[in-house]
Amino acid sequence: MDEAFLTLLAKKDFEYITIKEICEVAGVNRSTFYLHYETMSDFHYICYRCDSAVCKNATKRNNERCLTTSSLPGRLASEKPHKNEGTAMVLYFSGTGNSRYLARRIAEGLEMPLYDLNACIKAGDTAPVQTGRDVVLVTPTYAWRIPRVVSEWLGKTALTGAERIWFVMDCGSEIGNAAGYNRQLAAQKQLQYMGTAQIIMPENYIAMFNAPRKEQARSIVEQAEPALQKVLTQLRAGQEFPPPRDNLYDRLMSGPVNPVFYRFFVKADAFRATDACIGCGKCVELCPLNNIHLESGRPVWGKNCTHCMACICYCPKEAIEYGKKSKGKPRYHFEALEKQQDV
C-alpha cells in the first residue's frame, strides 16, 4: 500500500488522497488498510522517510501549508485535538484493540475526533468532555452489557453539548439485551437514545473461551466489514440503529446473569506470571484500573479488575496465565494482525 500511496502522490497533493483511492490502487479493502495503518496521517511519515523526489516535493509543499497551523510533530493541520470544536465525537474503550479499531474506522469515515476512555479511566479523569451534539460510544461487550467501568465513568462525567448517543458494541458472539441498559444510561444522561449496533469481532476472553489464531481472526475482521459499513451509513444519515434481538435469553443474560457474572467470575485472583516474565511492565502500563504493580520485577494483581484481558493478551512473552483456563490458548490483540502479513 505504500507503493499505491506514492503512485497517487505523484499525481496529486497529499491532502487530496483518500483511503478509498489507496485501497483501489493497491487492490485491497478498507479492513486490510486498517490492519496496517491507523489514519492517513501514517502516510505523512512515509513522506519524511522517503528520499524520492516525489516525497521531498510533497513534504516541502505540506510543510509550507502546515507551518502556521500545526506545531505538533506528526499531526496534520486537518487533525483535531480532543477539545472538540465540531458537532460530534467518537468515544471508545478497548481491552485488546477491537473497539479501538472500530472507533478509528468510524471516526475516519465520519471525520469525527476520537476520545480515549482508557486513558481517562486510568487517570481517574472525570472532567467534562466537550463532545458536540452527537456522541458515538464504541465498547466491547462484558457480561452481555457495556463494561461496568465505562458506564460508571459516564455516570460521573458530563458530556458538554451532547444531545444524541449511538452505541456500537463489538463481541465474540452476542450482546444480549445490552440495548435495554444502554437506553437507560442514555436517559440518565438526558440524551436521545439512537440505538445499539452489534459487530462480531475476534474473541479475546481467554479466561473462559478460546481466542482465534491470526488467520482466523483476520477472516473474522473481514467478515465484520458489511456490519461496519451499515453502521457508517446509518450514522452519516443520522438514523437510529434498528433494534437488536431481544428475547427471554437475552434479557436473562444482560439482567440477572450480569451481576452474578461480575461477582463470581470477574476477579484477578487467577492471574499469575510465569518464569518467562521479563519484568517489562507492559501489563502495568495497559491496565485501565491500575490494578497491577511490579514487585521484585514481577507483576502482582490487586482486587480491582474488569477482565479486559489486556495484561494477558499483550504480554510480549506470553508469560501471564489465568490459572489453568488460559493454558495453551492463543493470545489475541488486534495489533498482532498487522505482523507477518504482506501488504
Short mmCIF file of C-alpha atoms in Angstrom, two decimals:
data_model
loop_
_atom_site.label_atom_id
_atom_site.label_comp_id
_atom_site.label_asym_id
_atom_site.label_seq_id
_atom_site.Cartn_x
_atom_site.Cartn_y
_atom_site.Cartn_z
CA MET A 1 0.00 0.00 0.00
CA ASP A 2 2.99 2.31 0.41
CA GLU A 3 3.60 1.98 -3.34
CA ALA A 4 -0.06 2.76 -4.07
CA PHE A 5 0.23 5.91 -1.96
CA LEU A 6 3.40 7.01 -3.77
CA THR A 7 1.74 6.41 -7.13
CA LEU A 8 -1.11 8.72 -6.13
CA LEU A 9 1.26 11.25 -4.58
CA ALA A 10 2.98 11.67 -7.94
CA LYS A 11 -0.37 12.81 -9.37
CA LYS A 12 -1.89 14.95 -6.60
CA ASP A 13 -1.16 16.65 -3.27
CA PHE A 14 -1.33 14.66 -0.05
CA GLU A 15 -4.50 16.36 1.21
CA TYR A 16 -6.45 15.20 -1.84
CA ILE A 17 -5.55 11.49 -1.50
CA THR A 18 -8.19 9.32 0.18
CA ILE A 19 -8.08 5.92 1.84
CA LYS A 20 -10.55 4.68 -0.75
CA GLU A 21 -8.15 5.60 -3.58
CA ILE A 22 -5.20 3.89 -1.87
CA CYS A 23 -7.22 0.71 -1.41
CA GLU A 24 -8.37 0.74 -5.03
CA VAL A 25 -4.85 1.20 -6.40
CA ALA A 26 -3.42 -1.43 -4.03
CA GLY A 27 -6.26 -3.87 -4.73
CA VAL A 28 -7.22 -4.32 -1.06
CA ASN A 29 -10.29 -3.48 1.02
CA ARG A 30 -10.56 -0.96 3.85
CA SER A 31 -10.32 -3.53 6.63
CA THR A 32 -6.92 -4.61 5.27
CA PHE A 33 -5.84 -0.96 5.23
CA TYR A 34 -6.63 -0.62 8.94
CA LEU A 35 -4.61 -3.71 9.79
CA HIS A 36 -1.54 -1.72 8.72
CA TYR A 37 -2.38 1.93 9.31
CA GLU A 38 -4.48 3.97 11.72
CA THR A 39 -5.26 7.04 9.60
CA MET A 40 -3.95 8.91 6.57
CA SER A 41 -1.56 10.63 8.99
CA ASP A 42 0.61 7.50 8.90
CA PHE A 43 1.50 8.29 5.30
CA HIS A 44 2.84 11.65 6.44
CA TYR A 45 5.74 9.76 7.99
CA ILE A 46 6.32 7.84 4.77
CA CYS A 47 6.98 11.17 3.05
CA TYR A 48 9.57 12.12 5.65
CA ARG A 49 11.32 8.74 5.48
CA CYS A 50 11.37 8.52 1.70
CA ASP A 51 14.25 10.01 -0.30
CA SER A 52 12.45 10.09 -3.64
CA ALA A 53 11.86 13.38 -5.44
CA VAL A 54 8.09 12.81 -5.21
CA CYS A 55 8.19 12.63 -1.42
CA LYS A 56 10.62 15.51 -0.98
CA ASN A 57 8.48 17.81 -3.09
CA ALA A 58 5.28 16.72 -1.32
CA THR A 59 6.86 17.21 2.11
CA LYS A 60 8.03 20.69 1.16
CA ARG A 61 4.57 21.68 -0.07
CA ASN A 62 2.89 20.24 3.03
CA ASN A 63 5.30 22.00 5.40
CA GLU A 64 4.57 25.32 3.72
CA ARG A 65 0.83 24.79 4.25
CA CYS A 66 1.03 23.43 7.82
CA LEU A 67 3.77 25.61 9.29
CA THR A 68 1.39 28.17 10.75
CA THR A 69 -1.47 25.80 11.64
CA SER A 70 0.14 22.89 13.49
CA SER A 71 3.13 22.78 15.82
CA LEU A 72 2.77 19.15 16.90
CA PRO A 73 5.04 16.56 15.22
CA GLY A 74 3.13 14.12 13.08
CA ARG A 75 -0.19 15.97 13.24
CA LEU A 76 -1.67 17.23 10.00
CA ALA A 77 -3.37 20.59 10.00
CA SER A 78 -6.71 18.86 9.41
CA GLU A 79 -6.49 16.73 12.56
CA LYS A 80 -8.50 17.82 15.60
CA PRO A 81 -7.31 17.70 19.21
CA HIS A 82 -9.50 16.23 21.96
CA LYS A 83 -11.12 19.59 22.62
CA ASN A 84 -13.88 19.21 20.09
CA GLU A 85 -14.97 22.25 18.15
CA GLY A 86 -17.26 20.24 15.86
CA THR A 87 -20.69 18.73 16.34
CA ALA A 88 -19.82 15.09 17.07
CA MET A 89 -17.29 12.83 18.78
CA VAL A 90 -16.43 9.12 18.95
CA LEU A 91 -15.67 7.83 22.45
CA TYR A 92 -14.15 4.38 22.91
CA PHE A 93 -12.93 1.93 25.49
CA SER A 94 -10.90 -1.08 24.39
CA GLY A 95 -9.34 -4.10 26.05
CA THR A 96 -7.37 -5.74 23.26
CA GLY A 97 -7.91 -3.42 20.31
CA ASN A 98 -11.18 -4.45 18.64
CA SER A 99 -13.15 -1.43 19.82
CA ARG A 100 -10.21 0.88 19.13
CA TYR A 101 -10.10 -0.35 15.53
CA LEU A 102 -13.85 0.12 15.03
CA ALA A 103 -13.78 3.56 16.67
CA ARG A 104 -10.96 4.67 14.39
CA ARG A 105 -12.82 3.41 11.34
CA ILE A 106 -15.94 5.31 12.38
CA ALA A 107 -14.01 8.48 13.21
CA GLU A 108 -12.16 8.32 9.90
CA GLY A 109 -15.31 7.62 7.91
CA LEU A 110 -17.32 10.40 9.54
CA GLU A 111 -14.45 12.86 10.09
CA MET A 112 -15.07 12.90 13.84
CA PRO A 113 -12.46 13.30 16.59
CA LEU A 114 -11.64 10.34 18.86
CA TYR A 115 -11.66 10.31 22.65
CA ASP A 116 -9.80 7.54 24.51
CA LEU A 117 -11.70 6.43 27.61
CA ASN A 118 -8.93 4.04 28.66
CA ALA A 119 -6.67 6.99 29.41
CA CYS A 120 -9.43 8.85 31.27
CA ILE A 121 -10.41 5.85 33.38
CA LYS A 122 -6.78 5.03 34.20
CA ALA A 123 -6.14 8.65 35.25
CA GLY A 124 -9.42 8.92 37.18
CA ASP A 125 -10.27 11.87 34.93
CA THR A 126 -13.99 12.69 35.05
CA ALA A 127 -13.70 16.32 33.90
CA PRO A 128 -16.44 17.41 31.48
CA VAL A 129 -15.85 16.43 27.85
CA GLN A 130 -16.90 18.79 25.08
CA THR A 131 -18.42 16.31 22.64
CA GLY A 132 -20.69 18.32 20.42
CA ARG A 133 -24.28 17.29 19.73
CA ASP A 134 -23.75 13.70 18.61
CA VAL A 135 -21.85 11.03 20.55
CA VAL A 136 -20.87 7.58 19.25
CA LEU A 137 -19.75 5.26 22.03
CA VAL A 138 -17.76 2.19 20.94
CA THR A 139 -17.09 -0.54 23.51
CA PRO A 140 -16.56 -4.28 23.87
CA THR A 141 -19.23 -6.44 25.49
CA TYR A 142 -18.56 -7.55 29.07
CA ALA A 143 -21.11 -9.97 30.53
CA TRP A 144 -23.73 -9.00 27.92
CA ARG A 145 -23.56 -5.24 28.59
CA ILE A 146 -21.12 -2.40 28.03
CA PRO A 147 -18.21 -2.63 30.52
CA ARG A 148 -19.15 -1.55 34.02
CA VAL A 149 -16.08 0.73 34.14
CA VAL A 150 -17.46 2.62 31.13
CA SER A 151 -20.98 3.06 32.48
CA GLU A 152 -19.51 4.23 35.81
CA TRP A 153 -17.27 6.75 34.03
CA LEU A 154 -20.21 8.06 32.02
CA GLY A 155 -22.24 8.41 35.20
CA LYS A 156 -19.61 10.76 36.63
CA THR A 157 -18.67 12.70 33.50
CA ALA A 158 -20.61 15.49 31.83
CA LEU A 159 -20.74 15.32 28.04
CA THR A 160 -20.95 19.00 27.21
CA GLY A 161 -23.21 19.82 24.28
CA ALA A 162 -24.32 16.22 23.77
CA GLU A 163 -27.91 15.60 22.69
CA ARG A 164 -27.89 12.20 20.95
CA ILE A 165 -25.94 8.99 21.55
CA TRP A 166 -25.36 5.86 19.47
CA PHE A 167 -23.83 2.70 20.98
CA VAL A 168 -21.60 0.38 18.91
CA MET A 169 -20.70 -2.86 20.70
CA ASP A 170 -18.29 -5.49 19.44
CA CYS A 171 -18.47 -9.00 20.79
CA GLY A 172 -17.32 -12.55 20.16
CA SER A 173 -20.87 -13.82 19.73
CA GLU A 174 -23.74 -11.77 21.23
CA ILE A 175 -24.62 -8.69 23.30
CA GLY A 176 -27.79 -9.99 24.95
CA ASN A 177 -30.19 -7.23 25.92
CA ALA A 178 -27.44 -4.64 26.31
CA ALA A 179 -29.57 -2.24 24.28
CA GLY A 180 -32.13 -2.05 27.08
CA TYR A 181 -29.48 -0.93 29.57
CA ASN A 182 -27.93 1.46 27.05
CA ARG A 183 -31.32 3.10 26.68
CA GLN A 184 -31.49 3.54 30.45
CA LEU A 185 -27.98 5.02 30.51
CA ALA A 186 -28.91 7.49 27.77
CA ALA A 187 -31.98 8.53 29.76
CA GLN A 188 -29.83 9.07 32.87
CA LYS A 189 -27.58 11.35 30.82
CA GLN A 190 -30.67 13.08 29.37
CA LEU A 191 -29.60 12.08 25.86
CA GLN A 192 -31.72 10.88 22.98
CA TYR A 193 -31.05 7.17 22.58
CA MET A 194 -30.24 6.39 18.93
CA GLY A 195 -29.84 2.64 19.21
CA THR A 196 -27.27 -0.08 19.72
CA ALA A 197 -25.40 -1.87 16.93
CA GLN A 198 -23.63 -5.21 17.32
CA ILE A 199 -20.47 -6.09 15.38
CA ILE A 200 -18.90 -9.54 15.67
CA MET A 201 -15.13 -9.33 16.17
CA PRO A 202 -12.46 -11.85 17.25
CA GLU A 203 -12.91 -13.28 20.76
CA ASN A 204 -10.37 -12.23 23.39
CA TYR A 205 -11.86 -13.55 26.62
CA ILE A 206 -9.45 -16.42 27.17
CA ALA A 207 -10.39 -16.62 30.85
CA MET A 208 -13.38 -18.57 29.56
CA PHE A 209 -13.27 -19.04 25.78
CA ASN A 210 -10.73 -19.75 23.06
CA ALA A 211 -9.28 -16.85 21.09
CA PRO A 212 -8.82 -17.35 17.34
CA ARG A 213 -5.43 -17.74 15.71
CA LYS A 214 -4.24 -14.94 13.44
CA GLU A 215 -5.60 -16.16 10.12
CA GLN A 216 -8.99 -16.93 11.62
CA ALA A 217 -9.01 -13.56 13.38
CA ARG A 218 -8.24 -11.77 10.11
CA SER A 219 -11.12 -13.61 8.49
CA ILE A 220 -13.49 -12.51 11.26
CA VAL A 221 -12.39 -8.91 10.82
CA GLU A 222 -13.02 -9.16 7.08
CA GLN A 223 -16.48 -10.59 7.73
CA ALA A 224 -17.25 -7.68 10.06
CA GLU A 225 -16.87 -5.18 7.23
CA PRO A 226 -20.52 -5.24 5.97
CA ALA A 227 -21.81 -4.62 9.51
CA LEU A 228 -19.35 -1.76 9.96
CA GLN A 229 -20.34 -0.21 6.63
CA LYS A 230 -24.01 -0.42 7.62
CA VAL A 231 -23.23 1.38 10.88
CA LEU A 232 -21.35 4.09 8.98
CA THR A 233 -24.23 4.58 6.55
CA GLN A 234 -26.76 4.93 9.37
CA LEU A 235 -24.53 7.33 11.32
CA ARG A 236 -23.95 9.51 8.26
CA ALA A 237 -27.70 9.75 7.77
CA GLY A 238 -28.32 10.47 11.46
CA GLN A 239 -30.58 7.42 11.62
CA GLU A 240 -31.39 5.28 14.63
CA PHE A 241 -29.87 1.80 14.64
CA PRO A 242 -32.56 -0.88 14.24
CA PRO A 243 -33.40 -2.71 17.49
CA PRO A 244 -31.21 -5.80 18.04
CA ARG A 245 -32.56 -9.19 19.03
CA ASP A 246 -34.40 -9.13 22.36
CA ASN A 247 -35.72 -12.45 23.64
CA LEU A 248 -36.02 -14.11 27.03
CA TYR A 249 -32.45 -15.48 26.83
CA ASP A 250 -31.04 -12.02 26.04
CA ARG A 251 -32.91 -10.43 28.95
CA LEU A 252 -31.73 -13.19 31.28
CA MET A 253 -28.05 -12.81 30.35
CA SER A 254 -27.94 -8.99 30.49
CA GLY A 255 -30.25 -8.93 33.51
CA PRO A 256 -29.75 -11.33 36.44
CA VAL A 257 -26.70 -13.09 34.97
CA ASN A 258 -24.63 -9.91 34.55
CA PRO A 259 -24.22 -9.03 38.25
CA VAL A 260 -23.72 -12.69 39.16
CA PHE A 261 -21.03 -13.00 36.49
CA TYR A 262 -19.19 -9.94 37.82
CA ARG A 263 -19.43 -11.16 41.41
CA PHE A 264 -18.16 -14.68 40.88
CA PHE A 265 -16.05 -14.56 37.71
CA VAL A 266 -14.58 -11.07 37.22
CA LYS A 267 -11.63 -11.43 39.58
CA ALA A 268 -7.87 -11.11 39.21
CA ASP A 269 -7.04 -13.90 41.68
CA ALA A 270 -6.15 -16.43 38.98
CA PHE A 271 -3.68 -14.21 37.10
CA ARG A 272 -0.04 -15.12 37.59
CA ALA A 273 3.28 -14.55 35.85
CA THR A 274 5.40 -17.50 34.79
CA ASP A 275 9.18 -17.70 34.77
CA ALA A 276 9.10 -16.32 31.21
CA CYS A 277 8.26 -12.87 32.63
CA ILE A 278 10.96 -10.29 31.89
CA GLY A 279 9.53 -7.57 34.14
CA CYS A 280 8.90 -5.17 31.25
CA GLY A 281 5.88 -3.60 32.94
CA LYS A 282 3.66 -3.72 29.85
CA CYS A 283 0.82 -5.17 31.91
CA VAL A 284 1.13 -2.35 34.45
CA GLU A 285 1.07 0.25 31.70
CA LEU A 286 -2.02 -1.16 29.98
CA CYS A 287 -4.23 -1.93 32.99
CA PRO A 288 -7.04 0.66 32.84
CA LEU A 289 -7.78 0.30 36.57
CA ASN A 290 -4.18 0.47 37.82
CA ASN A 291 -4.72 -2.97 39.33
CA ILE A 292 -1.21 -4.27 38.57
CA HIS A 293 2.13 -3.28 40.07
CA LEU A 294 5.59 -4.81 39.97
CA GLU A 295 7.22 -6.40 42.99
CA SER A 296 10.81 -7.58 42.52
CA GLY A 297 10.29 -7.22 38.78
CA ARG A 298 7.17 -9.41 38.67
CA PRO A 299 3.53 -8.31 38.23
CA VAL A 300 1.17 -8.54 41.17
CA TRP A 301 -2.58 -8.15 40.75
CA GLY A 302 -4.92 -6.37 43.14
CA LYS A 303 -8.67 -6.79 43.62
CA ASN A 304 -9.97 -4.18 41.17
CA CYS A 305 -10.14 -5.98 37.80
CA THR A 306 -12.51 -5.58 34.86
CA HIS A 307 -11.26 -8.63 32.89
CA CYS A 308 -10.32 -6.57 29.84
CA MET A 309 -7.58 -9.19 29.12
CA ALA A 310 -5.06 -6.50 28.13
CA CYS A 311 -2.40 -7.81 30.53
CA ILE A 312 -2.52 -11.42 29.37
CA CYS A 313 -3.05 -10.76 25.67
CA TYR A 314 -0.44 -8.02 25.20
CA CYS A 315 2.31 -9.71 27.23
CA PRO A 316 5.25 -9.84 24.76
CA LYS A 317 6.48 -13.15 26.22
CA GLU A 318 3.05 -14.72 26.82
CA ALA A 319 4.26 -15.05 30.38
CA ILE A 320 0.87 -14.45 32.03
CA GLU A 321 -1.65 -17.20 32.68
CA TYR A 322 -5.16 -17.15 34.10
CA GLY A 323 -4.98 -20.26 36.24
CA LYS A 324 -5.35 -23.33 34.06
CA LYS A 325 -8.02 -21.75 31.85
CA SER A 326 -5.59 -19.93 29.56
CA LYS A 327 -3.06 -22.75 29.25
CA GLY A 328 -2.21 -23.47 25.63
CA LYS A 329 -4.67 -20.90 24.26
CA PRO A 330 -3.57 -18.36 21.64
CA ARG A 331 -3.45 -14.75 22.82
CA TYR A 332 -5.32 -12.15 20.82
CA HIS A 333 -4.91 -8.43 20.38
CA PHE A 334 -5.87 -6.60 17.23
CA GLU A 335 -2.47 -5.05 16.55
CA ALA A 336 -0.89 -8.51 16.23
CA LEU A 337 -2.84 -8.99 12.99
CA GLU A 338 -0.52 -6.43 11.38
CA LYS A 339 2.51 -8.66 11.81
CA GLN A 340 3.80 -11.19 9.31
CA GLN A 341 1.28 -10.17 6.67
CA ASP A 342 2.23 -8.97 3.23
CA VAL A 343 0.84 -5.61 2.19
#
